[in-house]
Short mmCIF file of C-alpha atoms in Angstrom, two decimals:
data_model
loop_
_atom_site.label_atom_id
_atom_site.label_comp_id
_atom_site.label_asym_id
_atom_site.label_seq_id
_atom_site.Cartn_x
_atom_site.Cartn_y
_atom_site.Cartn_z
CA UNK A 1 0.00 0.00 0.00
CA UNK A 2 1.35 3.35 -0.97
CA UNK A 3 -0.23 6.73 -1.45
CA UNK A 4 -0.09 8.87 -4.56
CA UNK A 5 -1.01 12.62 -5.11
CA UNK A 6 -4.48 13.90 -6.30
CA UNK A 7 -6.44 17.09 -6.73
CA UNK A 8 -8.25 17.29 -3.42
CA UNK A 9 -7.55 19.11 -0.17
CA UNK A 10 -7.52 17.41 3.23
CA UNK A 11 -11.14 16.59 4.08
CA UNK A 12 -13.07 19.61 5.31
CA UNK A 13 -10.18 22.02 4.89
CA UNK A 14 -10.73 25.26 2.97
CA UNK A 15 -8.02 26.72 0.75
CA UNK A 16 -5.92 29.11 2.78
CA UNK A 17 -6.08 32.60 1.36
CA UNK A 18 -2.85 33.98 2.76
CA UNK A 19 -1.56 36.52 0.25
CA UNK A 20 2.06 36.96 -0.73
CA UNK A 21 3.07 40.74 -1.08
CA UNK A 22 2.77 42.28 -4.61
CA UNK A 23 5.18 41.76 -7.48
CA UNK A 24 6.53 44.70 -9.40
CA UNK A 25 6.02 43.27 -12.89
CA UNK A 26 5.88 44.61 -16.39
CA UNK A 27 2.41 45.17 -17.85
CA UNK A 28 3.13 42.53 -20.48
CA UNK A 29 5.79 40.28 -18.92
CA UNK A 30 7.81 37.89 -21.01
CA UNK A 31 7.92 34.46 -19.32
CA UNK A 32 11.42 33.06 -18.77
CA UNK A 33 10.82 30.26 -16.21
CA UNK A 34 9.37 27.20 -17.94
CA UNK A 35 6.53 25.33 -16.27
CA UNK A 36 7.24 21.67 -15.51
CA UNK A 37 4.04 19.92 -16.56
CA UNK A 38 2.81 16.93 -14.58
CA UNK A 39 3.56 13.66 -16.38
CA UNK A 40 0.22 12.33 -15.13
CA UNK A 41 -2.64 13.27 -12.80
CA UNK A 42 -1.95 17.00 -13.12
CA UNK A 43 -4.14 19.53 -11.29
CA UNK A 44 -5.36 22.03 -13.87
CA UNK A 45 -4.40 25.62 -13.06
CA UNK A 46 -2.56 24.82 -9.81
CA UNK A 47 1.21 25.28 -9.48
CA UNK A 48 4.05 24.85 -7.00
CA UNK A 49 6.45 27.80 -7.15
CA UNK A 50 9.93 27.63 -5.63
CA UNK A 51 11.84 30.86 -4.98
CA UNK A 52 15.60 31.30 -5.31
CA UNK A 53 15.75 32.85 -1.84
CA UNK A 54 13.33 32.01 1.01
CA UNK A 55 13.21 35.67 2.05
CA UNK A 56 11.47 36.50 -1.23
CA UNK A 57 8.45 34.34 -0.38
CA UNK A 58 7.10 37.06 1.91
CA UNK A 59 6.75 39.59 -0.94
CA UNK A 60 3.08 40.06 -1.77
CA UNK A 61 1.30 39.17 -4.96
CA UNK A 62 -2.28 39.92 -5.73
CA UNK A 63 -3.69 36.39 -5.61
CA UNK A 64 -4.40 33.92 -2.78
CA UNK A 65 -2.28 30.86 -2.11
CA UNK A 66 -3.18 27.24 -1.39
CA UNK A 67 -0.02 26.74 0.71
CA UNK A 68 3.00 28.78 1.74
CA UNK A 69 6.30 26.94 2.21
CA UNK A 70 9.69 27.97 3.54
CA UNK A 71 11.02 28.11 -0.03
CA UNK A 72 7.91 28.99 -2.02
CA UNK A 73 4.18 28.55 -2.34
CA UNK A 74 1.37 26.75 -4.16
CA UNK A 75 -1.46 28.64 -5.84
CA UNK A 76 -4.22 28.43 -8.41
CA UNK A 77 -3.22 30.79 -11.22
CA UNK A 78 -4.89 32.17 -14.32
CA UNK A 79 -2.84 32.29 -17.52
CA UNK A 80 -2.08 35.96 -16.91
CA UNK A 81 -1.01 35.35 -13.31
CA UNK A 82 1.16 32.44 -14.38
CA UNK A 83 2.98 34.63 -16.91
CA UNK A 84 3.70 37.18 -14.18
CA UNK A 85 5.17 34.51 -11.93
CA UNK A 86 7.21 33.11 -14.83
CA UNK A 87 8.70 36.54 -15.45
CA UNK A 88 9.82 37.11 -11.85
CA UNK A 89 13.65 36.88 -11.64
CA UNK A 90 13.39 35.56 -8.06
CA UNK A 91 11.49 32.43 -9.13
CA UNK A 92 13.62 29.29 -9.35
CA UNK A 93 11.05 26.82 -10.68
CA UNK A 94 7.35 26.32 -11.40
CA UNK A 95 5.80 22.87 -11.34
CA UNK A 96 2.23 21.85 -12.03
CA UNK A 97 0.63 20.36 -8.93
CA UNK A 98 -0.45 16.74 -9.27
CA UNK A 99 -2.62 14.02 -7.75
CA UNK A 100 -1.77 11.21 -5.28
CA UNK A 101 -3.96 8.37 -3.98
CA UNK A 102 -3.81 5.11 -2.02
CA UNK A 103 -3.19 1.79 -3.72
CA UNK A 104 -3.61 -1.15 -1.34
CA UNK A 105 -5.11 -4.46 -0.42
CA UNK A 106 -6.24 -5.40 3.07
CA UNK A 107 -7.59 -8.28 5.14
CA UNK A 108 -9.18 -7.28 8.50
CA UNK A 109 -9.00 -9.32 11.14
CA UNK A 110 17.33 -5.06 25.41
CA UNK A 111 17.49 -7.55 26.27
CA UNK A 112 13.78 -8.06 25.74
CA UNK A 113 12.24 -10.75 23.54
CA UNK A 114 8.69 -10.65 22.20
CA UNK A 115 7.16 -14.07 21.65
CA UNK A 116 4.98 -14.69 18.58
CA UNK A 117 5.64 -11.34 16.86
CA UNK A 118 4.40 -10.51 13.37
CA UNK A 119 6.51 -12.14 10.68
CA UNK A 120 7.86 -8.73 9.69
CA UNK A 121 9.29 -8.03 13.14
CA UNK A 122 10.62 -11.57 13.29
CA UNK A 123 12.34 -11.16 9.92
CA UNK A 124 14.21 -7.93 10.66
CA UNK A 125 16.07 -9.46 13.63
CA UNK A 126 17.10 -12.61 11.74
CA UNK A 127 19.95 -13.51 9.43
CA UNK A 128 19.10 -16.41 7.10
CA UNK A 129 15.67 -18.04 7.26
CA UNK A 130 13.94 -19.82 8.97
CA UNK A 131 12.24 -17.40 11.36
CA UNK A 132 12.71 -17.86 15.10
CA UNK A 133 9.19 -16.70 16.06
CA UNK A 134 10.67 -14.11 18.42
CA UNK A 135 11.62 -10.43 18.21
CA UNK A 136 14.53 -9.31 20.39
CA UNK A 137 15.42 -5.70 21.11
CA UNK A 138 17.69 -3.71 23.42
CA UNK A 139 16.19 -0.24 23.02
CA UNK A 140 12.63 0.98 22.50
CA UNK A 141 13.10 4.48 21.09
CA UNK A 142 11.57 6.27 24.08
CA UNK A 143 13.72 9.37 23.48
CA UNK A 144 12.99 9.61 19.73
CA UNK A 145 10.17 11.34 17.84
CA UNK A 146 8.65 9.79 14.70
CA UNK A 147 6.65 11.94 12.27
CA UNK A 148 4.12 9.98 10.22
CA UNK A 149 3.37 12.08 7.12
CA UNK A 150 0.23 10.32 5.96
CA UNK A 151 -3.55 10.20 6.59
CA UNK A 152 -3.15 10.86 10.32
CA UNK A 153 -3.10 8.52 13.33
CA UNK A 154 -5.94 7.21 15.48
CA UNK A 155 -4.09 8.44 18.55
CA UNK A 156 -6.45 6.99 21.18
CA UNK A 157 -5.70 3.33 20.42
CA UNK A 158 -4.36 1.50 23.47
CA UNK A 159 -1.51 0.09 21.34
CA UNK A 160 0.02 3.60 21.32
CA UNK A 161 -0.07 3.93 25.12
CA UNK A 162 -0.65 7.68 25.07
CA UNK A 163 2.51 8.26 22.99
CA UNK A 164 0.71 9.39 19.81
CA UNK A 165 -0.58 12.86 19.04
CA UNK A 166 -1.60 15.00 16.08
CA UNK A 167 0.71 17.93 15.34
CA UNK A 168 -0.55 18.89 11.87
CA UNK A 169 -4.01 18.31 10.40
CA UNK A 170 -6.62 16.04 11.98
CA UNK A 171 -7.31 12.49 13.12
CA UNK A 172 -7.04 9.52 10.77
CA UNK A 173 -10.35 8.76 9.03
CA UNK A 174 -8.76 6.38 6.52
CA UNK A 175 -6.68 3.88 8.51
CA UNK A 176 -3.52 3.91 6.42
CA UNK A 177 -1.55 6.29 8.63
CA UNK A 178 -2.60 4.40 11.75
CA UNK A 179 -1.33 1.15 10.22
CA UNK A 180 1.99 2.77 9.29
CA UNK A 181 2.35 4.29 12.77
CA UNK A 182 1.70 0.88 14.32
CA UNK A 183 4.60 -0.66 12.40
CA UNK A 184 6.93 2.09 13.58
CA UNK A 185 5.95 2.11 17.21
CA UNK A 186 2.88 0.26 18.52
CA UNK A 187 3.20 -2.02 21.56
CA UNK A 188 2.56 -5.33 19.78
CA UNK A 189 3.35 -4.61 16.12
CA UNK A 190 6.00 -1.89 16.32
CA UNK A 191 9.75 -1.88 15.79
CA UNK A 192 10.45 0.91 18.32
CA UNK A 193 7.90 0.19 21.02
CA UNK A 194 8.22 3.41 23.03
CA UNK A 195 8.85 5.98 20.30
CA UNK A 196 6.77 9.17 20.37
CA UNK A 197 4.46 9.19 17.33
CA UNK A 198 3.33 12.43 15.69
CA UNK A 199 0.62 12.52 13.03
CA UNK A 200 1.17 14.90 10.12
CA UNK A 201 -2.07 14.57 8.17
CA UNK A 202 -1.54 15.54 4.53
CA UNK A 203 -4.06 13.14 2.96
CA UNK A 204 -7.82 12.95 3.41
CA UNK A 205 -10.31 10.23 4.32
CA UNK A 206 -9.89 8.70 0.85
CA UNK A 207 -6.11 8.75 1.24
CA UNK A 208 -5.78 11.51 -1.31
CA UNK A 209 -4.15 14.93 -1.55
CA UNK A 210 -2.02 17.10 -3.81
CA UNK A 211 1.74 17.28 -4.03
CA UNK A 212 1.56 20.72 -2.45
CA UNK A 213 -0.44 19.30 0.50
CA UNK A 214 2.39 16.82 1.08
CA UNK A 215 5.09 19.49 0.75
CA UNK A 216 3.26 21.69 3.28
CA UNK A 217 3.35 18.87 5.85
CA UNK A 218 7.01 18.14 5.15
CA UNK A 219 7.78 21.84 5.53
CA UNK A 220 6.03 21.91 8.93
CA UNK A 221 8.17 19.02 10.18
CA UNK A 222 11.31 20.65 8.85
CA UNK A 223 10.57 23.81 10.86
CA UNK A 224 9.28 22.14 14.05
CA UNK A 225 10.88 18.71 14.55
CA UNK A 226 12.42 17.51 17.80
CA UNK A 227 16.16 16.95 18.16
CA UNK A 228 16.22 13.17 17.59
CA UNK A 229 13.65 12.51 14.89
CA UNK A 230 12.68 10.23 12.03
CA UNK A 231 9.96 10.68 9.42
CA UNK A 232 8.08 8.23 7.25
CA UNK A 233 6.33 8.91 3.94
CA UNK A 234 4.40 5.89 2.70
CA UNK A 235 3.17 7.81 -0.31
CA UNK A 236 4.23 8.88 -3.77
CA UNK A 237 3.43 9.69 -7.35
CA UNK A 238 5.14 10.60 -10.60
CA UNK A 239 8.47 12.38 -10.28
CA UNK A 240 8.32 15.86 -8.77
CA UNK A 241 11.36 18.10 -8.36
CA UNK A 242 9.53 20.21 -5.78
CA UNK A 243 8.62 17.19 -3.64
CA UNK A 244 12.12 15.72 -3.94
CA UNK A 245 13.65 19.04 -2.89
CA UNK A 246 11.31 19.22 0.11
CA UNK A 247 12.20 15.77 1.50
CA UNK A 248 15.90 16.34 0.82
CA UNK A 249 15.72 19.59 2.82
CA UNK A 250 13.93 17.71 5.63
CA UNK A 251 16.67 15.09 5.67
CA UNK A 252 19.40 17.73 5.73
CA UNK A 253 17.67 19.39 8.70
CA UNK A 254 18.52 16.32 10.80
CA UNK A 255 15.45 14.11 10.35
CA UNK A 256 16.04 10.58 9.03
CA UNK A 257 13.54 10.07 6.18
CA UNK A 258 12.21 6.68 5.03
CA UNK A 259 9.94 6.54 1.97
CA UNK A 260 8.00 3.89 0.06
CA UNK A 261 9.58 2.81 -3.23
CA UNK A 262 6.18 2.43 -4.92
CA UNK A 263 3.73 -0.29 -5.92
CA UNK A 264 3.77 -0.14 -9.72
CA UNK A 265 6.21 -2.99 -10.39
CA UNK A 266 8.28 -0.36 -12.16
CA UNK A 267 11.31 1.87 -11.85
CA UNK A 268 11.32 3.73 -8.53
CA UNK A 269 13.48 6.45 -10.09
CA UNK A 270 10.38 7.63 -11.98
CA UNK A 271 8.52 8.30 -8.72
CA UNK A 272 8.72 10.86 -5.93
CA UNK A 273 9.78 10.99 -3.20
CA UNK A 274 11.50 7.63 -3.87
CA UNK A 275 13.86 9.27 -6.38
CA UNK A 276 14.98 12.01 -3.98
CA UNK A 277 18.50 12.33 -2.62
CA UNK A 278 19.15 11.70 1.08
CA UNK A 279 16.10 9.51 1.71
CA UNK A 280 15.95 5.75 2.28
CA UNK A 281 13.69 4.31 -0.45
CA UNK A 282 12.26 0.96 0.65
CA UNK A 283 11.03 -1.90 -1.53
CA UNK A 284 8.78 -4.71 -0.25
CA UNK A 285 9.60 -8.37 0.35
CA UNK A 286 7.50 -11.38 1.34
CA UNK A 287 7.91 -13.85 4.21
CA UNK A 288 9.98 -16.19 2.03
CA UNK A 289 12.38 -13.38 1.02
CA UNK A 290 10.94 -12.84 -2.45
CA UNK A 291 10.47 -9.41 -4.00
CA UNK A 292 6.78 -8.54 -3.75
CA UNK A 293 5.22 -8.72 -7.21
CA UNK A 294 3.90 -5.16 -6.91
CA UNK A 295 7.08 -3.59 -5.54
CA UNK A 296 9.01 -1.01 -7.50
CA UNK A 297 12.70 -1.64 -8.11
CA UNK A 298 15.76 0.00 -9.65
CA UNK A 299 18.85 1.90 -8.60
CA UNK A 300 16.83 4.34 -6.47
CA UNK A 301 15.81 1.52 -4.11
CA UNK A 302 18.12 1.46 -1.09
CA UNK A 303 16.84 -1.56 0.84
CA UNK A 304 14.06 -4.15 1.12
CA UNK A 305 11.85 -4.67 4.17
CA UNK A 306 8.78 -6.82 4.90
CA UNK A 307 5.73 -5.56 3.00
CA UNK A 308 3.30 -8.43 2.35
CA UNK A 309 0.42 -9.30 4.71
CA UNK A 310 1.68 -7.11 7.53
CA UNK A 311 -0.48 -6.95 10.66
CA UNK A 312 -0.75 -3.62 12.45
CA UNK A 313 -3.13 -1.15 14.07
CA UNK A 314 -6.09 -0.01 11.99
CA UNK A 315 -9.32 1.95 12.69
CA UNK A 316 -10.10 0.70 16.18
CA UNK A 317 -8.69 -2.76 15.57
CA UNK A 318 -6.05 -4.36 13.34
CA UNK A 319 -5.65 -5.23 9.67
CA UNK A 320 -3.28 -7.05 7.35
CA UNK A 321 -2.06 -4.71 4.61
CA UNK A 322 0.44 -5.14 1.79
CA UNK A 323 2.57 -2.56 0.02
CA UNK A 324 5.80 -0.63 0.11
CA UNK A 325 3.78 1.56 2.51
CA UNK A 326 4.24 -1.22 5.05
CA UNK A 327 7.94 -1.79 4.26
CA UNK A 328 9.05 1.81 4.75
CA UNK A 329 7.98 2.15 8.43
CA UNK A 330 10.07 -0.90 9.37
CA UNK A 331 13.10 1.12 8.27
CA UNK A 332 11.87 4.26 10.05
CA UNK A 333 11.50 2.19 13.22
CA UNK A 334 15.03 0.80 12.97
CA UNK A 335 16.36 4.34 12.39
CA UNK A 336 14.57 5.40 15.59
CA UNK A 337 16.29 2.56 17.46
CA UNK A 338 19.64 3.68 16.01
CA UNK A 339 19.15 7.23 17.29
CA UNK A 340 17.99 5.92 20.66
CA UNK A 341 21.13 3.76 20.89
CA UNK A 342 23.80 6.07 19.46
CA UNK A 343 22.26 9.54 19.64
CA UNK A 344 21.53 12.05 16.91
CA UNK A 345 23.24 11.20 13.61
CA UNK A 346 23.17 12.36 10.02
CA UNK A 347 21.17 10.59 7.35
CA UNK A 348 24.42 9.43 5.74
CA UNK A 349 25.67 7.86 8.96
CA UNK A 350 22.46 5.89 9.49
CA UNK A 351 22.20 4.87 5.84
CA UNK A 352 25.78 3.58 5.96
CA UNK A 353 24.92 1.54 9.07
CA UNK A 354 21.77 0.10 7.45
CA UNK A 355 23.75 -0.88 4.36
CA UNK A 356 26.60 -2.43 6.36
CA UNK A 357 24.27 -4.52 8.53
CA UNK A 358 21.75 -5.58 5.86
CA UNK A 359 21.22 -9.21 4.90
CA UNK A 360 22.80 -9.29 1.46
CA UNK A 361 21.66 -11.36 -1.52
CA UNK A 362 18.63 -12.83 0.27
CA UNK A 363 15.90 -11.48 -2.02
CA UNK A 364 14.68 -13.86 -4.71
CA UNK A 365 13.26 -12.51 -7.99
CA UNK A 366 15.27 -9.34 -7.47
CA UNK A 367 15.81 -7.09 -10.48
CA UNK A 368 19.39 -6.79 -11.68
CA UNK A 369 19.42 -3.02 -11.23
CA UNK A 370 18.29 -3.19 -7.57
CA UNK A 371 20.49 -3.45 -4.48
CA UNK A 372 19.83 -6.89 -2.97
CA UNK A 373 19.73 -5.82 0.67
CA UNK A 374 17.19 -6.88 3.29
CA UNK A 375 16.69 -4.83 6.46
CA UNK A 376 18.39 -6.22 9.58
CA UNK A 377 18.24 -4.41 12.93
CA UNK A 378 21.21 -6.29 14.41
CA UNK A 379 21.50 -5.74 18.18
CA UNK A 380 19.63 -2.43 18.39
#
């Protein structure tokens, strides 16, 4: 399960009409910044504008915005307004906003060792198969904050033990974000069982939102995150420079970022944020160490993690879901354990550790262009 971008705001949320101060533009400006058109699922008349200097964002223009970011804004623009923005020498890029939506299948239903864990937890603390039917851990991530950029979290579930809250947007009315959060840090199904979970709701009850909705949530985390933090984005769509730049900036701000590789059985380098620099793009594997048939692949994939029939928290109960959406939070959870064990570290340091400790050459039906690495938490 993974989420892609679509032309709809978070449920019940009106477009923000914050104005950006007025441009001094020629009466008949000549455009010089080309618009990057959406390869698919484009939102007609809506654009993501990135400025060369963040300080320029606060200059006003005579139209309302959908979102304001640290480095730019998103707005619905007429042809005339678009030409004015294109002619502004302070504009770095203009990208058509695009659509994302959920793609998933589901079946409802420290010396510490957890008996009878989910197969995914069991797999990430094993070397070669078979599974041991236990999950052993030294740390629980109690001093780490995990930001779930998704559909929200049902924070009142007992599995979260009062450790989950909503910091951006509203409660989860879809279930996807709650499932992802459970893999990162729920009591029974989570990798880091005491991590603090923060919901950043960028997608609505249908699991849908625009690229600019997602960037706005990323931008909030970038500006407000705690010292030792990880973030998970189990979502994606066609390649977006603006989205890639946003997650790269988040990573460089000190937050470890794990993202879903995608569920199209195609090249992850064609998707965002999987194609971004300084993020850990995660493909999905099954319980017998086979690449999931739906999982994306390619040189942009950094690691595999369990992603087929994964049990976790879901809308008042539990559910079994499949997708790279489920694989990515296993990596986010291990990154939380790393920070809890060794302290704050750069993305590069943690990625190097994940690569060095991975189970190599375990994945069957792997594509030749894809790193054959399976997540292993070692002694964390």
